[in-house]
PDB file of C-alpha atoms in Angstrom:
ATOM      1  CA  SER A   1       0.069   0.101   0.146  1.00  0.00           C
ATOM      2  CA  ALA A   2       1.028   3.607  -0.566  1.00  0.00           C
ATOM      3  CA  VAL A   3       3.333   5.090   2.235  1.00  0.00           C
ATOM      4  CA  ILE A   4       2.460   8.935   3.253  1.00  0.00           C
ATOM      5  CA  SER A   5       4.542  11.042   4.650  1.00  0.00           C
ATOM      6  CA  GLN A   6       2.877  14.138   6.332  1.00  0.00           C
ATOM      7  CA  LYS A   7       4.186  17.252   7.820  1.00  0.00           C
ATOM      8  CA  PRO A   8       4.409  18.922  10.477  1.00  0.00           C
ATOM      9  CA  SER A   9       3.295  16.306  13.101  1.00  0.00           C
ATOM     10  CA  ARG A  10       2.294  18.913  15.355  1.00  0.00           C
ATOM     11  CA  ASP A  11       1.897  22.529  15.614  1.00  0.00           C
ATOM     12  CA  ILE A  12       1.053  25.171  18.085  1.00  0.00           C
ATOM     13  CA  CYS A  13      -0.088  28.617  16.409  1.00  0.00           C
ATOM     14  CA  GLN A  14      -1.348  31.838  17.224  1.00  0.00           C
ATOM     15  CA  ARG A  15      -5.285  32.761  16.110  1.00  0.00           C
ATOM     16  CA  GLY A  16      -5.079  34.462  13.153  1.00  0.00           C
ATOM     17  CA  THR A  17      -2.141  32.986  11.358  1.00  0.00           C
ATOM     18  CA  SER A  18      -2.010  30.485   8.918  1.00  0.00           C
ATOM     19  CA  LEU A  19      -0.652  26.715   8.818  1.00  0.00           C
ATOM     20  CA  THR A  20       0.338  24.483   5.637  1.00  0.00           C
ATOM     21  CA  ILE A  21       0.127  20.874   5.954  1.00  0.00           C
ATOM     22  CA  GLN A  22       2.133  19.150   3.620  1.00  0.00           C
ATOM     23  CA  CYS A  23       1.358  15.312   2.607  1.00  0.00           C
ATOM     24  CA  GLN A  24       3.975  13.407  -0.109  1.00  0.00           C
ATOM     25  CA  VAL A  25       2.798   9.982  -1.138  1.00  0.00           C
ATOM     26  CA  ASP A  26       5.472   7.172  -2.654  1.00  0.00           C
ATOM     27  CA  SER A  27       3.215   6.980  -5.175  1.00  0.00           C
ATOM     28  CA  GLN A  28       1.192   8.725  -8.293  1.00  0.00           C
ATOM     29  CA  VAL A  29      -2.530   8.773  -6.933  1.00  0.00           C
ATOM     30  CA  THR A  30      -5.409  10.484  -8.427  1.00  0.00           C
ATOM     31  CA  MET A  31      -7.198  11.529  -5.582  1.00  0.00           C
ATOM     32  CA  MET A  32      -5.877  12.443  -2.603  1.00  0.00           C
ATOM     33  CA  PHE A  33      -8.419  13.302   0.700  1.00  0.00           C
ATOM     34  CA  TRP A  34      -7.940  15.915   3.487  1.00  0.00           C
ATOM     35  CA  TYR A  35      -9.789  15.089   6.800  1.00  0.00           C
ATOM     36  CA  ARG A  36     -10.473  17.222  10.181  1.00  0.00           C
ATOM     37  CA  GLN A  37     -10.303  15.392  13.132  1.00  0.00           C
ATOM     38  CA  GLN A  38     -11.876  17.463  16.350  1.00  0.00           C
ATOM     39  CA  PRO A  39     -10.925  16.616  19.830  1.00  0.00           C
ATOM     40  CA  GLY A  40     -12.663  13.357  20.743  1.00  0.00           C
ATOM     41  CA  GLN A  41     -14.521  13.200  17.696  1.00  0.00           C
ATOM     42  CA  SER A  42     -14.805  11.135  14.439  1.00  0.00           C
ATOM     43  CA  LEU A  43     -13.163  12.200  11.027  1.00  0.00           C
ATOM     44  CA  THR A  44     -15.091  14.446   8.972  1.00  0.00           C
ATOM     45  CA  LEU A  45     -13.991  15.012   5.207  1.00  0.00           C
ATOM     46  CA  ILE A  46     -12.707  18.614   4.519  1.00  0.00           C
ATOM     47  CA  ALA A  47     -12.182  18.202   0.584  1.00  0.00           C
ATOM     48  CA  THR A  48     -10.965  15.959  -2.504  1.00  0.00           C
ATOM     49  CA  ALA A  49      -7.930  17.165  -3.891  1.00  0.00           C
ATOM     50  CA  ASN A  50      -7.528  16.457  -7.779  1.00  0.00           C
ATOM     51  CA  GLN A  51      -4.480  17.096  -9.689  1.00  0.00           C
ATOM     52  CA  GLY A  52      -4.868  19.397 -12.286  1.00  0.00           C
ATOM     53  CA  SER A  53      -8.069  20.486 -11.128  1.00  0.00           C
ATOM     54  CA  GLU A  54      -9.556  22.620  -8.622  1.00  0.00           C
ATOM     55  CA  ALA A  55     -10.191  20.631  -5.002  1.00  0.00           C
ATOM     56  CA  THR A  56     -13.874  19.547  -3.990  1.00  0.00           C
ATOM     57  CA  TYR A  57     -14.823  20.773  -1.118  1.00  0.00           C
ATOM     58  CA  GLU A  58     -17.744  19.204   1.477  1.00  0.00           C
ATOM     59  CA  SER A  59     -20.272  20.955   2.986  1.00  0.00           C
ATOM     60  CA  GLY A  60     -19.338  23.688   5.775  1.00  0.00           C
ATOM     61  CA  PHE A  61     -15.822  23.936   4.203  1.00  0.00           C
ATOM     62  CA  VAL A  62     -14.534  26.640   1.840  1.00  0.00           C
ATOM     63  CA  ILE A  63     -11.783  27.089  -0.301  1.00  0.00           C
ATOM     64  CA  ASP A  64     -11.119  30.910   1.619  1.00  0.00           C
ATOM     65  CA  LYS A  65     -10.769  28.971   4.682  1.00  0.00           C
ATOM     66  CA  PHE A  66      -8.672  25.795   3.711  1.00  0.00           C
ATOM     67  CA  PRO A  67      -7.107  26.049   0.326  1.00  0.00           C
ATOM     68  CA  ILE A  68      -5.564  23.253  -1.123  1.00  0.00           C
ATOM     69  CA  SER A  69      -2.864  22.856  -3.659  1.00  0.00           C
ATOM     70  CA  ARG A  70      -2.296  19.773  -6.071  1.00  0.00           C
ATOM     71  CA  PRO A  71       0.719  20.537  -8.090  1.00  0.00           C
ATOM     72  CA  ASN A  72       1.234  16.870  -9.061  1.00  0.00           C
ATOM     73  CA  LEU A  73       0.113  13.121  -8.404  1.00  0.00           C
ATOM     74  CA  THR A  74       2.341  12.587  -5.330  1.00  0.00           C
ATOM     75  CA  PHE A  75       1.857  15.833  -3.253  1.00  0.00           C
ATOM     76  CA  SER A  76      -0.513  17.924  -1.733  1.00  0.00           C
ATOM     77  CA  THR A  77      -0.922  20.710   0.600  1.00  0.00           C
ATOM     78  CA  LEU A  78      -3.858  22.106   3.106  1.00  0.00           C
ATOM     79  CA  THR A  79      -3.866  25.519   4.597  1.00  0.00           C
ATOM     80  CA  VAL A  80      -5.735  26.438   7.858  1.00  0.00           C
ATOM     81  CA  SER A  81      -6.152  30.212   7.244  1.00  0.00           C
ATOM     82  CA  ASN A  82      -7.010  32.856   9.781  1.00  0.00           C
ATOM     83  CA  MET A  83      -6.953  29.950  12.531  1.00  0.00           C
ATOM     84  CA  SER A  84      -9.255  30.483  15.549  1.00  0.00           C
ATOM     85  CA  PRO A  85      -9.256  28.015  18.319  1.00  0.00           C
ATOM     86  CA  GLU A  86     -12.192  26.150  16.985  1.00  0.00           C
ATOM     87  CA  ASP A  87      -9.827  25.269  14.279  1.00  0.00           C
ATOM     88  CA  SER A  88      -7.978  22.955  16.866  1.00  0.00           C
ATOM     89  CA  SER A  89      -7.787  19.461  15.391  1.00  0.00           C
ATOM     90  CA  ILE A  90      -6.126  16.951  13.832  1.00  0.00           C
ATOM     91  CA  TYR A  91      -5.773  16.805  10.313  1.00  0.00           C
ATOM     92  CA  LEU A  92      -4.992  13.773   8.059  1.00  0.00           C
ATOM     93  CA  CYS A  93      -4.306  13.338   4.468  1.00  0.00           C
ATOM     94  CA  SER A  94      -5.600   9.621   2.972  1.00  0.00           C
ATOM     95  CA  VAL A  95      -5.167   8.256  -0.458  1.00  0.00           C
ATOM     96  CA  PRO A  96      -6.774   4.702  -2.007  1.00  0.00           C
ATOM     97  CA  SER A  97      -4.565   1.811  -1.403  1.00  0.00           C
ATOM     98  CA  ARG A  98      -3.636   0.272  -4.638  1.00  0.00           C
ATOM     99  CA  GLY A  99      -7.664   0.930  -5.751  1.00  0.00           C
ATOM    100  CA  ASN A 100     -10.598   1.771  -3.738  1.00  0.00           C
ATOM    101  CA  ASN A 101     -10.980  -2.089  -2.997  1.00  0.00           C
ATOM    102  CA  TYR A 102      -7.959  -2.156  -0.526  1.00  0.00           C
ATOM    103  CA  GLY A 103      -9.345   0.725   1.651  1.00  0.00           C
ATOM    104  CA  TYR A 104      -7.656   3.904   2.008  1.00  0.00           C
ATOM    105  CA  THR A 105      -4.081   4.812   3.393  1.00  0.00           C
ATOM    106  CA  PHE A 106      -4.118   7.779   6.128  1.00  0.00           C
ATOM    107  CA  GLY A 107      -1.184  10.003   6.862  1.00  0.00           C
ATOM    108  CA  SER A 108       0.445  10.059  10.615  1.00  0.00           C
ATOM    109  CA  GLY A 109      -1.875  13.299  11.340  1.00  0.00           C
ATOM    110  CA  THR A 110      -1.044  16.909  11.898  1.00  0.00           C
ATOM    111  CA  ARG A 111      -2.126  17.836  15.575  1.00  0.00           C
ATOM    112  CA  LEU A 112      -3.340  21.714  15.200  1.00  0.00           C
ATOM    113  CA  THR A 113      -3.442  23.544  18.615  1.00  0.00           C
ATOM    114  CA  VAL A 114      -4.492  27.391  18.052  1.00  0.00           C
ATOM    115  CA  VAL A 115      -4.227  29.598  21.105  1.00  0.00           C
TER     116      VAL A 115
ATOM    117  CA  GLU B   1     -27.281  12.088   3.017  1.00  0.00           C
ATOM    118  CA  LEU B   2     -25.341   8.934   4.177  1.00  0.00           C
ATOM    119  CA  LYS B   3     -25.116   8.754   7.560  1.00  0.00           C
ATOM    120  CA  VAL B   4     -23.180   6.166   9.865  1.00  0.00           C
ATOM    121  CA  GLU B   5     -23.715   5.421  13.411  1.00  0.00           C
ATOM    122  CA  GLN B   6     -21.620   3.501  15.778  1.00  0.00           C
ATOM    123  CA  ASN B   7     -22.806   1.855  19.125  1.00  0.00           C
ATOM    124  CA  PRO B   8     -21.679   1.523  21.628  1.00  0.00           C
ATOM    125  CA  LEU B   9     -19.932   5.105  22.000  1.00  0.00           C
ATOM    126  CA  PHE B  10     -17.787   3.489  24.635  1.00  0.00           C
ATOM    127  CA  LEU B  11     -17.221   0.233  25.982  1.00  0.00           C
ATOM    128  CA  SER B  12     -15.251  -1.120  29.104  1.00  0.00           C
ATOM    129  CA  MET B  13     -15.024  -4.522  29.458  1.00  0.00           C
ATOM    130  CA  GLN B  14     -12.805  -7.011  31.073  1.00  0.00           C
ATOM    131  CA  GLU B  15      -9.827  -8.931  29.510  1.00  0.00           C
ATOM    132  CA  GLY B  16     -11.466 -12.762  28.076  1.00  0.00           C
ATOM    133  CA  LYS B  17     -14.652 -11.441  27.683  1.00  0.00           C
ATOM    134  CA  ASN B  18     -16.313 -10.950  24.152  1.00  0.00           C
ATOM    135  CA  TYR B  19     -18.301  -8.680  23.051  1.00  0.00           C
ATOM    136  CA  THR B  20     -19.537  -7.059  19.333  1.00  0.00           C
ATOM    137  CA  ILE B  21     -19.406  -3.399  17.916  1.00  0.00           C
ATOM    138  CA  TYR B  22     -22.171  -2.283  15.551  1.00  0.00           C
ATOM    139  CA  CYS B  23     -22.365  -0.280  12.517  1.00  0.00           C
ATOM    140  CA  ASN B  24     -25.313   1.257  11.276  1.00  0.00           C
ATOM    141  CA  TYR B  25     -25.552   2.962   7.909  1.00  0.00           C
ATOM    142  CA  SER B  26     -28.608   4.726   6.328  1.00  0.00           C
ATOM    143  CA  THR B  27     -28.092   4.623   2.589  1.00  0.00           C
ATOM    144  CA  THR B  28     -27.307   1.824   0.011  1.00  0.00           C
ATOM    145  CA  SER B  29     -23.221   0.569  -0.071  1.00  0.00           C
ATOM    146  CA  ASP B  30     -21.404  -2.564  -0.615  1.00  0.00           C
ATOM    147  CA  ARG B  31     -18.199  -1.183   0.303  1.00  0.00           C
ATOM    148  CA  LEU B  32     -17.728  -0.802   4.293  1.00  0.00           C
ATOM    149  CA  TYR B  33     -14.033  -0.422   6.337  1.00  0.00           C
ATOM    150  CA  TRP B  34     -12.959  -0.931   9.784  1.00  0.00           C
ATOM    151  CA  TYR B  35     -10.124   1.366  11.469  1.00  0.00           C
ATOM    152  CA  ARG B  36      -8.418   1.169  14.503  1.00  0.00           C
ATOM    153  CA  GLN B  37      -6.815   4.542  16.077  1.00  0.00           C
ATOM    154  CA  ASP B  38      -4.438   4.461  19.081  1.00  0.00           C
ATOM    155  CA  PRO B  39      -4.445   7.876  21.095  1.00  0.00           C
ATOM    156  CA  GLY B  40      -2.399  10.433  19.142  1.00  0.00           C
ATOM    157  CA  LYS B  41      -2.080   7.963  16.419  1.00  0.00           C
ATOM    158  CA  SER B  42      -3.142   7.776  12.795  1.00  0.00           C
ATOM    159  CA  LEU B  43      -5.742   5.432  11.502  1.00  0.00           C
ATOM    160  CA  GLU B  44      -4.506   1.321  10.914  1.00  0.00           C
ATOM    161  CA  SER B  45      -6.545  -0.018   8.360  1.00  0.00           C
ATOM    162  CA  LEU B  46      -8.392  -3.426   9.729  1.00  0.00           C
ATOM    163  CA  PHE B  47     -10.983  -5.127   7.500  1.00  0.00           C
ATOM    164  CA  VAL B  48     -12.353  -4.189   3.835  1.00  0.00           C
ATOM    165  CA  LEU B  49     -15.807  -5.734   3.099  1.00  0.00           C
ATOM    166  CA  LEU B  50     -16.591  -5.428  -0.468  1.00  0.00           C
ATOM    167  CA  SER B  51     -20.178  -7.707  -0.328  1.00  0.00           C
ATOM    168  CA  ASN B  52     -22.983  -9.009   1.408  1.00  0.00           C
ATOM    169  CA  GLY B  53     -22.396 -11.770   4.156  1.00  0.00           C
ATOM    170  CA  ALA B  54     -18.647 -11.121   4.002  1.00  0.00           C
ATOM    171  CA  VAL B  55     -16.984 -12.124   6.865  1.00  0.00           C
ATOM    172  CA  LYS B  56     -13.020 -11.359   7.845  1.00  0.00           C
ATOM    173  CA  GLN B  57     -11.508 -12.431  10.563  1.00  0.00           C
ATOM    174  CA  GLU B  58      -7.698 -11.318  11.794  1.00  0.00           C
ATOM    175  CA  GLY B  59      -6.728 -12.736  15.220  1.00  0.00           C
ATOM    176  CA  ARG B  60      -9.367 -11.864  18.132  1.00  0.00           C
ATOM    177  CA  LEU B  61     -11.449  -9.735  15.525  1.00  0.00           C
ATOM    178  CA  MET B  62     -13.963 -10.874  13.142  1.00  0.00           C
ATOM    179  CA  ALA B  63     -15.759  -8.236  11.030  1.00  0.00           C
ATOM    180  CA  SER B  64     -19.170  -8.915   8.919  1.00  0.00           C
ATOM    181  CA  LEU B  65     -21.149  -7.140   6.427  1.00  0.00           C
ATOM    182  CA  ASP B  66     -24.812  -7.445   5.882  1.00  0.00           C
ATOM    183  CA  THR B  67     -25.834  -4.852   3.136  1.00  0.00           C
ATOM    184  CA  LYS B  68     -29.865  -5.598   3.043  1.00  0.00           C
ATOM    185  CA  ALA B  69     -29.576  -4.397   6.894  1.00  0.00           C
ATOM    186  CA  ARG B  70     -27.360  -1.719   6.304  1.00  0.00           C
ATOM    187  CA  LEU B  71     -25.353  -3.370   9.143  1.00  0.00           C
ATOM    188  CA  SER B  72     -21.587  -4.329   9.836  1.00  0.00           C
ATOM    189  CA  THR B  73     -20.279  -5.978  13.140  1.00  0.00           C
ATOM    190  CA  LEU B  74     -17.131  -5.813  14.747  1.00  0.00           C
ATOM    191  CA  HIS B  75     -16.995  -9.002  16.936  1.00  0.00           C
ATOM    192  CA  ILE B  76     -14.029  -9.256  19.666  1.00  0.00           C
ATOM    193  CA  THR B  77     -13.305 -12.375  21.324  1.00  0.00           C
ATOM    194  CA  ALA B  78     -11.255 -12.988  24.395  1.00  0.00           C
ATOM    195  CA  ALA B  79     -10.430  -9.025  24.476  1.00  0.00           C
ATOM    196  CA  VAL B  80      -6.829  -8.511  25.493  1.00  0.00           C
ATOM    197  CA  HIS B  81      -5.388  -5.332  27.006  1.00  0.00           C
ATOM    198  CA  ASP B  82      -3.592  -4.493  23.970  1.00  0.00           C
ATOM    199  CA  LEU B  83      -7.111  -4.125  21.974  1.00  0.00           C
ATOM    200  CA  SER B  84      -7.625  -0.880  23.751  1.00  0.00           C
ATOM    201  CA  ALA B  85      -8.211   1.535  21.287  1.00  0.00           C
ATOM    202  CA  THR B  86     -10.853   3.740  19.258  1.00  0.00           C
ATOM    203  CA  TYR B  87     -12.482   1.769  16.369  1.00  0.00           C
ATOM    204  CA  PHE B  88     -14.039   3.250  13.596  1.00  0.00           C
ATOM    205  CA  CYS B  89     -16.243   2.136  10.542  1.00  0.00           C
ATOM    206  CA  ALA B  90     -16.294   3.790   7.270  1.00  0.00           C
ATOM    207  CA  VAL B  91     -18.850   3.611   4.388  1.00  0.00           C
ATOM    208  CA  ASP B  92     -18.030   4.571   0.973  1.00  0.00           C
ATOM    209  CA  SER B  93     -20.812   6.955  -0.370  1.00  0.00           C
ATOM    210  CA  GLY B  94     -20.459   5.494  -3.859  1.00  0.00           C
ATOM    211  CA  THR B  95     -18.103   8.446  -5.085  1.00  0.00           C
ATOM    212  CA  TYR B  96     -14.864   7.170  -3.527  1.00  0.00           C
ATOM    213  CA  LYS B  97     -15.546   9.288  -0.468  1.00  0.00           C
ATOM    214  CA  TYR B  98     -15.542   7.808   3.066  1.00  0.00           C
ATOM    215  CA  ILE B  99     -18.365   8.777   5.865  1.00  0.00           C
ATOM    216  CA  PHE B 100     -16.854   7.536   9.005  1.00  0.00           C
ATOM    217  CA  GLY B 101     -19.118   6.289  11.880  1.00  0.00           C
ATOM    218  CA  THR B 102     -18.964   8.043  15.683  1.00  0.00           C
ATOM    219  CA  GLY B 103     -16.250   6.010  16.456  1.00  0.00           C
ATOM    220  CA  THR B 104     -16.295   3.365  19.557  1.00  0.00           C
ATOM    221  CA  ARG B 105     -13.904   3.944  22.553  1.00  0.00           C
ATOM    222  CA  LEU B 106     -12.730   0.319  23.804  1.00  0.00           C
ATOM    223  CA  LYS B 107     -10.749  -0.012  27.050  1.00  0.00           C
ATOM    224  CA  VAL B 108      -9.924  -3.295  27.907  1.00  0.00           C
ATOM    225  CA  LEU B 109      -9.331  -3.890  31.814  1.00  0.00           C
ATOM    226  CA  ALA B 110      -6.810  -6.068  33.211  1.00  0.00           C
TER     227      ALA B 110
END
């Protein structure tokens, strides 16, 4: 299955600032997914990032707040903009493992704390 | 809109006991996945269930899928402390997007 390197693993940020999270995959993948996991909660899909096109955002998430880049088939970034304490969460990227029948592989996650 | 519910949300059990976690979903899907998450860690894939009646087993865990009832179960046999974690089911919405269940936080007591 794919191996994902996600950075940073954690960060503490001041409100009003922005943080960019990176995910590097060891193989080419068409779709990458970004999730948010708020403290003690389940995972919520933020957006789907396809190479060469605009990301598709889920209800409740907007591009101005969570801009995504997907410059090639192995890399993507998610920026959390103008942060507030409510943005404190774990953010994870995910890619299909050898096709959808094998489930998905997740990055190690970025634990973000906004103070 | 696809909704996925798990129960129980919290489960505290003694070592050696058996228990079942349930995952119900609201619309048709024939792909369901189970994941494990340890505190502060990412998600680890446990099972991929792709058809009605599918049953998968790994060690003390067994997962099954009933697509007609829109129900999956994760059965724990003779629990051990190492199984303490949060378990999530996730359902494929049909567009390669997962909808995750609420999660079940399992604590196995020695």
